[in-house]
Coordinates of C-alpha atoms in Angstrom, one line a residue:
Chain A
X1 CA 21.8 -2.5 -15.0
X2 CA 21.4 1.2 -14.2
X3 CA 20.7 2.3 -10.6
X4 CA 21.7 -1.1 -9.3
X5 CA 22.2 -0.1 -5.6
X6 CA 18.7 1.2 -5.4
X7 CA 17.2 -1.9 -7.0
X8 CA 19.2 -4.3 -4.8
X9 CA 18.3 -2.4 -1.7
X10 CA 14.6 -2.5 -2.6
X11 CA 14.5 -6.2 -3.3
X12 CA 16.6 -6.8 -0.2
X13 CA 14.1 -4.9 1.9
X14 CA 11.2 -6.9 0.5
X15 CA 12.9 -10.2 0.9
X16 CA 14.2 -9.4 4.3
X17 CA 10.7 -8.3 5.5
X18 CA 9.2 -11.5 4.1
X19 CA 11.8 -13.7 5.9
X20 CA 11.4 -11.7 9.1
X21 CA 7.6 -12.0 9.2
X22 CA 7.4 -15.6 8.1
X23 CA 10.1 -17.0 10.3
X24 CA 8.7 -15.0 13.2
X25 CA 5.2 -16.4 12.6
X26 CA 6.6 -20.0 12.2
X27 CA 8.6 -19.8 15.5
X28 CA 5.6 -18.4 17.4
X29 CA 3.3 -21.0 16.0
X30 CA 5.8 -23.8 17.0
X31 CA 6.3 -22.4 20.5
X32 CA 2.5 -21.9 21.1
X33 CA 1.7 -25.4 19.8
X34 CA 4.2 -26.9 22.2
X35 CA 3.0 -24.8 25.2
X36 CA -0.6 -25.6 24.5
X37 CA 0.1 -29.3 24.1
X38 CA 2.1 -29.4 27.4
X39 CA -0.6 -27.5 29.2
X40 CA -3.4 -29.7 27.9
X41 CA -1.4 -32.8 28.8
X42 CA -1.0 -31.7 32.4
X43 CA -4.7 -30.7 32.5
X44 CA -5.7 -34.0 31.0
X45 CA -3.7 -35.9 33.5
X46 CA -5.2 -33.9 36.3
X47 CA -8.6 -34.6 35.0
X48 CA -8.0 -38.3 34.8
X49 CA -6.8 -38.4 38.4
X50 CA -9.2 -35.9 39.7
X51 CA -12.8 -35.3 38.9
X52 CA -13.0 -37.7 36.0
X53 CA -15.2 -35.4 33.9
X54 CA -15.7 -36.0 30.3
X55 CA -13.7 -34.6 27.4
X56 CA -14.0 -31.1 26.2
X57 CA -13.5 -29.6 22.8
Chain B
X1 CA -30.7 -8.7 19.1
X2 CA -31.9 -5.2 18.4
X3 CA -28.8 -3.9 20.1
X4 CA -26.7 -5.3 17.2
X5 CA -28.8 -3.5 14.6
X6 CA -28.5 -0.3 16.6
X7 CA -24.8 -0.7 16.9
X8 CA -24.5 -1.3 13.1
X9 CA -26.4 1.9 12.4
X10 CA -24.3 3.8 14.9
X11 CA -21.1 2.7 13.2
X12 CA -22.5 3.5 9.7
X13 CA -23.6 7.0 10.9
X14 CA -20.3 7.7 12.6
X15 CA -18.3 6.6 9.5
X16 CA -20.5 8.6 7.2
X17 CA -20.3 11.7 9.4
X18 CA -16.6 11.4 9.7
X19 CA -16.2 10.9 5.9
X20 CA -18.3 14.0 5.2
X21 CA -16.3 16.0 7.6
X22 CA -13.0 14.9 6.1
X23 CA -14.3 15.5 2.6
X24 CA -15.4 19.0 3.4
X25 CA -12.1 19.8 5.2
X26 CA -10.1 18.5 2.3
X27 CA -12.1 20.4 -0.3
X28 CA -11.8 23.6 1.8
X29 CA -8.0 23.2 2.0
X30 CA -7.7 21.9 -1.5
X31 CA -5.4 24.6 -2.8
X32 CA -3.0 24.1 0.1
X33 CA -2.8 20.4 -0.7
X34 CA -1.7 21.0 -4.3
X35 CA 2.0 20.3 -4.6
X36 CA 2.7 22.9 -7.2
X37 CA 1.3 26.0 -9.0
X38 CA 0.9 26.0 -12.7
X39 CA 2.5 28.7 -14.9
X40 CA -0.9 30.3 -15.5
X41 CA -1.6 30.6 -11.8
X42 CA 1.9 32.0 -11.3
X43 CA 1.5 34.6 -14.1
X44 CA -2.0 35.6 -13.0
X45 CA -1.0 36.2 -9.4
X46 CA 2.8 36.4 -9.0
X47 CA 3.8 35.6 -5.4
X48 CA 6.2 38.0 -3.7
X49 CA 9.9 37.4 -4.5
X50 CA 10.7 36.2 -1.0
X51 CA 8.2 33.4 -1.0
X52 CA 9.3 29.9 -2.0
X53 CA 6.8 28.2 -4.2
X54 CA 6.7 25.1 -6.4
X55 CA 6.1 25.5 -10.1
X56 CA 5.0 22.5 -12.1
X57 CA 4.5 21.9 -15.8
X58 CA 6.0 20.6 -19.0
X59 CA 9.4 21.6 -20.3
X60 CA 8.8 23.4 -23.7
X61 CA 10.5 21.6 -26.6
X62 CA 13.5 23.6 -27.9
X63 CA 13.6 26.0 -24.9
X64 CA 16.4 24.3 -22.9
X65 CA 19.7 26.3 -22.9
X66 CA 22.6 24.7 -21.0
X67 CA 25.5 26.8 -20.0
X68 CA 28.4 26.5 -17.5
X69 CA 29.8 28.8 -14.9
X70 CA 33.0 27.2 -13.8
X71 CA 31.9 23.7 -12.8
X72 CA 28.3 24.5 -12.2
X73 CA 25.9 23.9 -15.0
X74 CA 23.4 26.7 -15.6
X75 CA 20.1 25.7 -17.1
X76 CA 17.4 27.9 -18.5
X77 CA 14.2 26.4 -19.8
X78 CA 10.5 27.3 -20.2
X79 CA 7.8 25.5 -18.3
X80 CA 4.2 25.5 -19.6
X81 CA 0.8 24.2 -18.8
X82 CA -0.4 24.7 -22.3
X83 CA -1.8 28.1 -21.7
X84 CA 1.0 30.1 -20.2
X85 CA 4.8 29.7 -19.8
X86 CA 7.4 30.7 -17.3
X87 CA 11.1 30.8 -17.8
X88 CA 13.0 28.9 -15.2
X89 CA 16.7 29.3 -14.4
X90 CA 18.5 26.7 -12.3
X91 CA 22.1 26.3 -11.3
X92 CA 23.0 22.7 -10.7
X93 CA 22.7 19.2 -12.0
X94 CA 19.3 18.3 -13.5
X95 CA 17.7 14.9 -12.7
X96 CA 18.3 12.0 -15.1
X97 CA 14.7 12.1 -16.3
X98 CA 14.9 15.8 -17.3
X99 CA 14.2 16.3 -21.0
X100 CA 12.2 18.4 -23.3
X101 CA 8.5 17.4 -23.1
X102 CA 9.0 16.0 -19.5
X103 CA 6.9 17.2 -16.6
X104 CA 9.0 18.9 -13.9
X105 CA 8.4 20.5 -10.5
X106 CA 10.8 23.5 -9.8
X107 CA 11.2 24.7 -6.2
X108 CA 12.2 28.4 -5.9
X109 CA 10.8 31.9 -6.1
X110 CA 10.0 34.6 -8.7
X111 CA 13.1 36.6 -9.7
X112 CA 12.8 40.4 -9.3
X113 CA 13.3 40.9 -13.0
X114 CA 10.7 38.3 -14.0
X115 CA 11.2 34.6 -14.5
X116 CA 11.6 31.9 -11.9
X117 CA 14.8 31.2 -9.9
X118 CA 14.8 27.5 -9.0
X119 CA 16.8 26.1 -6.2
X120 CA 15.8 22.5 -6.9
X121 CA 14.3 20.8 -10.0
X122 CA 12.4 17.5 -9.7
X123 CA 11.4 15.3 -12.6
X124 CA 7.9 14.0 -12.7
X125 CA 7.3 10.9 -14.8
X126 CA 4.0 9.9 -16.1
X127 CA 2.1 6.6 -15.5
X128 CA 3.2 5.1 -18.8
X129 CA 5.7 2.3 -18.7
X130 CA 7.1 0.9 -22.0
X131 CA 10.2 -0.9 -23.2
X132 CA 12.7 1.1 -25.1
X133 CA 12.0 -0.8 -28.3
X134 CA 8.3 0.0 -28.2
X135 CA 9.0 3.7 -27.5
X136 CA 11.4 3.7 -30.5
X137 CA 8.8 2.0 -32.7
X138 CA 6.2 4.6 -31.8
X139 CA 8.6 7.4 -32.6
X140 CA 9.7 5.9 -35.9
X141 CA 6.2 5.4 -37.0
X142 CA 5.5 9.1 -36.4
X143 CA 2.8 8.3 -33.8
X144 CA 4.5 10.1 -31.0
X145 CA 7.3 12.6 -30.3
X146 CA 8.2 12.6 -26.6
X147 CA 9.2 16.2 -26.9
X148 CA 5.6 17.3 -27.5
X149 CA 3.6 15.3 -25.0
X150 CA 2.4 12.1 -23.5
X151 CA 2.4 8.8 -25.6
X152 CA -0.6 7.7 -27.6
X153 CA -3.5 5.7 -26.2
X154 CA -2.1 2.8 -24.3
X155 CA -4.5 0.2 -25.9
X156 CA -2.8 0.8 -29.2
X157 CA 0.6 -0.4 -28.0
X158 CA 0.5 -2.2 -24.7
X159 CA 0.3 -5.7 -26.2
X160 CA 3.3 -4.9 -28.5
X161 CA 6.3 -7.1 -27.6
X162 CA 9.9 -6.1 -27.8
X163 CA 10.4 -8.3 -30.8
X164 CA 7.5 -6.9 -32.7
X165 CA 8.7 -3.4 -31.9
X166 CA 12.3 -4.1 -33.0
X167 CA 11.0 -5.7 -36.2
X168 CA 8.8 -2.8 -37.0
X169 CA 11.7 -0.4 -36.5
X170 CA 13.9 -2.4 -38.8
X171 CA 11.2 -2.8 -41.4
X172 CA 11.0 1.0 -41.8
Chain C
X1 CA -36.6 -10.8 20.2
X2 CA -38.6 -10.8 17.1
X3 CA -39.9 -14.0 15.5
X4 CA -38.3 -13.4 12.1
X5 CA -34.6 -12.7 12.3
X6 CA -33.5 -9.4 11.0
X7 CA -30.8 -9.0 8.4
X8 CA -28.3 -8.0 11.1
X9 CA -29.1 -11.1 13.0
X10 CA -28.7 -13.4 10.0
X11 CA -25.4 -11.8 9.1
X12 CA -24.3 -12.2 12.7
X13 CA -25.2 -15.9 12.7
X14 CA -23.2 -16.3 9.5
X15 CA -20.1 -14.6 10.9
X16 CA -20.4 -16.5 14.2
X17 CA -20.2 -19.8 12.4
X18 CA -16.6 -18.8 11.8
X19 CA -16.1 -17.1 15.1
X20 CA -15.5 -20.3 17.0
X21 CA -11.7 -20.3 17.6
X22 CA -11.5 -24.1 17.7
X23 CA -13.2 -24.3 14.3
X24 CA -10.8 -21.6 13.0
X25 CA -7.8 -23.6 14.2
X26 CA -8.9 -26.6 12.2
X27 CA -9.7 -24.5 9.2
X28 CA -6.4 -22.6 9.5
X29 CA -4.3 -25.8 9.5
X30 CA -6.0 -26.9 6.3
X31 CA -5.8 -23.5 4.7
X32 CA -2.1 -22.8 5.6
X33 CA -0.3 -24.8 2.9
X34 CA -2.7 -23.6 0.2
X35 CA -1.6 -20.0 1.1
X36 CA 2.0 -20.5 1.9
X37 CA 3.2 -22.5 -1.1
X38 CA 1.5 -20.6 -3.9
X39 CA 2.6 -17.4 -2.2
X40 CA 6.2 -18.5 -2.2
X41 CA 6.2 -19.9 -5.8
X42 CA 4.4 -16.8 -7.2
X43 CA 6.5 -14.3 -5.4
X44 CA 9.8 -15.9 -6.4
X45 CA 8.6 -16.3 -10.0
X46 CA 7.4 -12.7 -10.1
X47 CA 10.5 -11.2 -8.6
X48 CA 12.9 -13.2 -10.8
X49 CA 10.8 -12.3 -13.8
X50 CA 10.7 -8.6 -12.9
X51 CA 14.4 -8.5 -12.1
X52 CA 15.9 -10.4 -15.0
X53 CA 13.4 -11.0 -17.7
X54 CA 11.1 -8.0 -18.0
X55 CA 12.2 -5.1 -20.2
X56 CA 13.8 -1.9 -18.8
X57 CA 11.6 1.2 -19.2
X58 CA 12.4 3.6 -22.1
X59 CA 13.1 6.5 -19.8
X60 CA 13.5 5.1 -16.4
X61 CA 15.9 2.3 -17.4
X62 CA 16.3 -0.5 -14.9
X63 CA 15.1 1.4 -11.9
X64 CA 11.5 0.6 -13.1
X65 CA 12.2 -2.9 -11.6
X66 CA 11.6 -1.3 -8.1
X67 CA 8.0 -1.3 -9.2
X68 CA 7.7 -5.0 -8.8
X69 CA 8.2 -4.7 -5.0
X70 CA 6.8 -1.2 -4.5
X71 CA 3.4 -1.6 -6.1
X72 CA 2.4 -4.9 -4.4
X73 CA 3.5 -3.4 -1.0
X74 CA 1.4 -0.3 -1.7
X75 CA -1.6 -2.4 -2.7
X76 CA -1.2 -4.5 0.5
X77 CA -0.8 -1.4 2.7
X78 CA -4.2 -0.2 1.7
X79 CA -6.0 -3.6 1.4
X80 CA -4.5 -4.7 4.8
X81 CA -5.9 -1.6 6.4
X82 CA -9.3 -2.3 4.7
X83 CA -9.2 -5.8 6.3
X84 CA -8.5 -4.1 9.6
X85 CA -11.5 -1.9 9.1
X86 CA -13.7 -4.9 8.3
X87 CA -12.5 -6.6 11.5
X88 CA -13.4 -3.5 13.4
X89 CA -17.0 -3.5 12.1
X90 CA -17.3 -7.2 13.0
X91 CA -15.9 -6.4 16.4
X92 CA -17.9 -3.3 17.2
X93 CA -21.3 -4.5 15.9
X94 CA -21.2 -8.3 16.4
X95 CA -18.6 -8.5 19.1
X96 CA -16.9 -11.1 17.0
X97 CA -14.0 -12.6 19.1
X98 CA -12.0 -13.9 16.1
X99 CA -12.2 -10.4 14.5
X100 CA -10.5 -8.9 17.6
X101 CA -7.7 -11.4 17.4
X102 CA -7.4 -10.9 13.7
X103 CA -7.1 -7.1 14.2
X104 CA -4.3 -7.7 16.7
X105 CA -2.4 -9.8 14.1
X106 CA -3.1 -7.7 11.0
X107 CA -1.8 -4.5 12.5
X108 CA 2.0 -5.3 12.7
X109 CA 2.1 -7.0 9.3
X110 CA 0.3 -4.1 7.7
X111 CA 2.7 -1.6 9.3
X112 CA 5.7 -3.6 8.0
X113 CA 4.3 -3.7 4.5
X114 CA 3.5 0.1 4.6
X115 CA 7.0 0.8 5.8
X116 CA 8.5 -1.2 2.9
X117 CA 6.2 0.6 0.5
X118 CA 7.5 4.0 1.8
X119 CA 11.1 2.9 1.8
X120 CA 11.1 1.4 -1.7
X121 CA 9.2 4.4 -3.0
X122 CA 11.9 6.6 -1.6
X123 CA 14.6 4.4 -3.2
X124 CA 12.7 4.8 -6.5
X125 CA 12.1 8.5 -6.1
X126 CA 15.8 9.4 -5.5
X127 CA 17.2 8.3 -8.9
X128 CA 14.0 9.2 -10.9
X129 CA 12.4 12.3 -9.4
X130 CA 15.6 13.6 -7.8
X131 CA 14.4 13.5 -4.2
X132 CA 13.9 10.9 -1.5
X133 CA 10.7 12.5 -0.2
X134 CA 8.3 15.2 -1.1
X135 CA 5.2 16.3 0.8
X136 CA 2.7 15.7 -1.9
X137 CA -0.8 14.3 -1.3
X138 CA 0.0 10.7 -2.2
X139 CA 3.2 10.3 -0.2
X140 CA 1.7 12.2 2.8
X141 CA -1.5 10.2 2.9
X142 CA 0.5 6.9 2.8
X143 CA 2.7 8.2 5.7
X144 CA -0.5 9.0 7.6
X145 CA -1.6 5.3 6.9
X146 CA 1.6 4.1 8.5
X147 CA 1.0 6.2 11.6
X148 CA -2.6 4.9 11.8
X149 CA -1.1 1.3 11.8
X150 CA 1.3 2.3 14.6
X151 CA -1.5 3.9 16.6
X152 CA -3.6 0.8 16.2
X153 CA -0.8 -1.5 17.3
X154 CA -0.2 0.6 20.4
X155 CA -3.9 1.1 21.2
X156 CA -5.0 -2.6 20.9
X157 CA -2.2 -3.6 23.3
X158 CA -2.5 -0.6 25.6
X159 CA -5.1 -1.6 28.0
X160 CA -5.1 -4.0 30.9
X161 CA -8.5 -5.2 29.9
X162 CA -8.1 -6.5 26.3
X163 CA -11.8 -5.9 25.5
X164 CA -11.3 -2.2 26.0
X165 CA -8.3 -2.2 23.8
X166 CA -10.2 -4.1 21.1
X167 CA -13.0 -1.5 21.2
X168 CA -10.7 1.6 21.2
X169 CA -8.5 0.2 18.4
X170 CA -11.6 -0.7 16.3
X171 CA -12.8 2.8 16.6
X172 CA -9.4 4.2 15.5
X173 CA -9.2 1.8 12.6
X174 CA -12.7 2.7 11.3
X175 CA -12.0 6.5 11.7
X176 CA -8.7 6.0 9.9
X177 CA -10.4 4.2 7.0
X178 CA -11.2 7.7 5.7
X179 CA -7.6 7.8 4.6
X180 CA -8.1 4.9 2.1
X181 CA -10.1 6.9 -0.5
X182 CA -7.8 9.8 0.1
X183 CA -4.8 7.6 -0.8
X184 CA -6.5 6.2 -3.8
X185 CA -7.7 9.5 -5.3
X186 CA -5.0 11.8 -4.1
X187 CA -3.3 11.6 -7.5
X188 CA -6.5 12.6 -9.3
X189 CA -7.8 15.3 -6.9
X190 CA -4.6 17.2 -6.4
X191 CA -1.5 17.7 -8.4
X192 CA 1.3 15.6 -7.0
X193 CA 4.8 14.5 -7.9
X194 CA 3.6 10.9 -7.8
X195 CA 2.2 9.8 -11.1
X196 CA -1.4 8.7 -11.5
X197 CA -2.3 5.0 -11.4
X198 CA -1.3 2.9 -14.4
X199 CA -3.8 0.2 -13.8
X200 CA -7.4 1.3 -13.5
X201 CA -10.8 -0.3 -13.8
X202 CA -11.6 2.1 -16.7
X203 CA -9.4 1.7 -19.8
X204 CA -6.3 -0.3 -20.7
X205 CA -3.3 -0.3 -18.4
X206 CA -0.8 2.3 -19.5
X207 CA 1.9 -0.3 -19.2
X208 CA 3.5 -2.7 -21.6
X209 CA 2.2 -6.3 -21.1
X210 CA 5.8 -7.4 -20.7
X211 CA 5.8 -5.4 -17.4
X212 CA 2.2 -5.9 -16.5
X213 CA 2.4 -9.7 -16.2
X214 CA 5.3 -9.9 -13.7
X215 CA 3.7 -7.1 -11.7
X216 CA 0.4 -9.0 -11.5
X217 CA 2.2 -12.2 -10.5
X218 CA 4.2 -10.4 -7.8
X219 CA 1.0 -8.7 -6.5
X220 CA -0.9 -12.0 -6.3
X221 CA 2.1 -13.7 -4.7
X222 CA 2.6 -10.9 -2.1
X223 CA -1.1 -10.9 -1.3
X224 CA -1.2 -14.6 -0.7
X225 CA 2.0 -14.2 1.4
X226 CA 0.3 -11.5 3.5
X227 CA -2.7 -13.8 4.0
X228 CA -0.5 -16.8 4.9
X229 CA 1.4 -14.7 7.5
X230 CA -1.8 -13.3 9.0
X231 CA -3.4 -16.8 9.2
X232 CA -0.3 -18.2 10.8
X233 CA -0.1 -15.4 13.3
X234 CA -3.8 -15.7 14.0
X235 CA -3.5 -19.4 14.6
X236 CA -0.8 -18.6 17.1
X237 CA -2.9 -15.8 18.6
X238 CA -5.9 -18.2 19.1
X239 CA -3.6 -20.7 20.8
X240 CA -2.2 -18.0 23.0
X241 CA -5.6 -16.9 24.2
X242 CA -6.5 -20.6 24.8
X243 CA -3.3 -20.9 26.9
X244 CA -4.2 -17.7 28.8
X245 CA -7.7 -18.9 29.6
X246 CA -6.3 -22.3 30.7
X247 CA -3.8 -20.6 33.0
X248 CA -6.3 -18.2 34.4
X249 CA -8.9 -20.8 35.3
X250 CA -6.6 -23.3 37.2
X251 CA -8.9 -26.0 38.7
X252 CA -11.7 -25.8 36.3
X253 CA -10.7 -28.2 33.6
X254 CA -13.5 -30.1 32.1
X255 CA -15.8 -27.2 32.4
X256 CA -16.4 -24.7 29.7
X257 CA -14.1 -21.7 29.8
X258 CA -15.8 -18.5 30.7
X259 CA -12.9 -16.1 30.4
X260 CA -13.2 -13.3 27.9
X261 CA -12.5 -13.4 24.3
X262 CA -12.3 -17.1 23.6
X263 CA -15.2 -18.1 25.8
X264 CA -17.1 -20.2 23.4
X265 CA -14.2 -22.7 22.9
X266 CA -16.2 -25.8 23.6
X267 CA -19.3 -24.6 21.7

């Protein structure tokens, strides 16, 4: 192929960007899901012991 | 809920006003936004020799003369917009896409004795993309000579496959 | 309030059906695989097709293969910004909470795509045109778009009160939308080094079908990928604002959250 370095750099950039964005999003999603679950579990426990109000959303 | 309607109209008005303002500004500065001057413009109003301008147009078929001064290639060629032509001289290596019939943009200034002294030549390719075989088939069939202008109407060839193109070249 | 709802009100009601972040989270979970997997399959297919199985151009040779990444990125740079502008209208007119969060998440993805568009264009320009960069109308207007994205990213995060950031960034995004038609028509209105569009609504594409198909597959794949990443980030963003509101209202569990953007969680 002619101009191979230019072609490889372009494809590398696009694939690198896709990996960076999708891995970033996946990690963030996993971390947030865990944090939210932990937070809601402690709140849920507090509710059960405490006021005993009904479920929310 | 009237507030929302009012906000909608406010947004529409602002965007329309801004769009109009931008449009007027751009059309006022239109000549400054142009990347290059055409040979006709350059011949009609030649800029002073100390001013760097960009000249754009098509390389005239048969006008390219390649020479050498030591290791540096010296090129002379005519650039045209169909109405007028300017002779460009350029010392250096031309881009790969440079050929007769190709559009180019030359950066430089008018030489005192007439003609254009380029310090840089850029090749401009058109919006046509076709495989080598299709281009060859079009040239063999006499429908197109790249030296004299853009390829024929795309609808006539863009469904042509490489195989069909090679076959039609060999059939000739 | 009038008895018959106005058009604005009815439109607002329609948008607000999808404004509820809890409903969005459920929709997002279902939607995600339908975006992610087709995006992956189509992008890989398109890129491999473009790199190995599509023909080289008669004058550009193999460097035409850069098109299969450059053109989808350019398309997404503009349409991503268009999505940002739509979110801004929803935010300014209807105070749509999900649109604010979407604008926060679209900005960085759009900026990355625009940067890739500029970089791959440069890598294409050097061997073909003979220059990395030229200040023509098309290249300059896309560079302006990149700076608009950067400004939006900075502005929407730049305030202590997120609501003020959303408002300011929405105004910037709407004002910047003027750049979109300029990008589109720059190659027709002015003379540029960049060639005009090969694919237009009027007339046949000036491109061999053997190159057009991989380009379309790549564009569809990249577009779905963009949507998949934005949806994933938006789901995370919704969860983060849920976490923030839980943390900022310590002893009020069981009652409806009243804090800011994601107030109508339990609705």
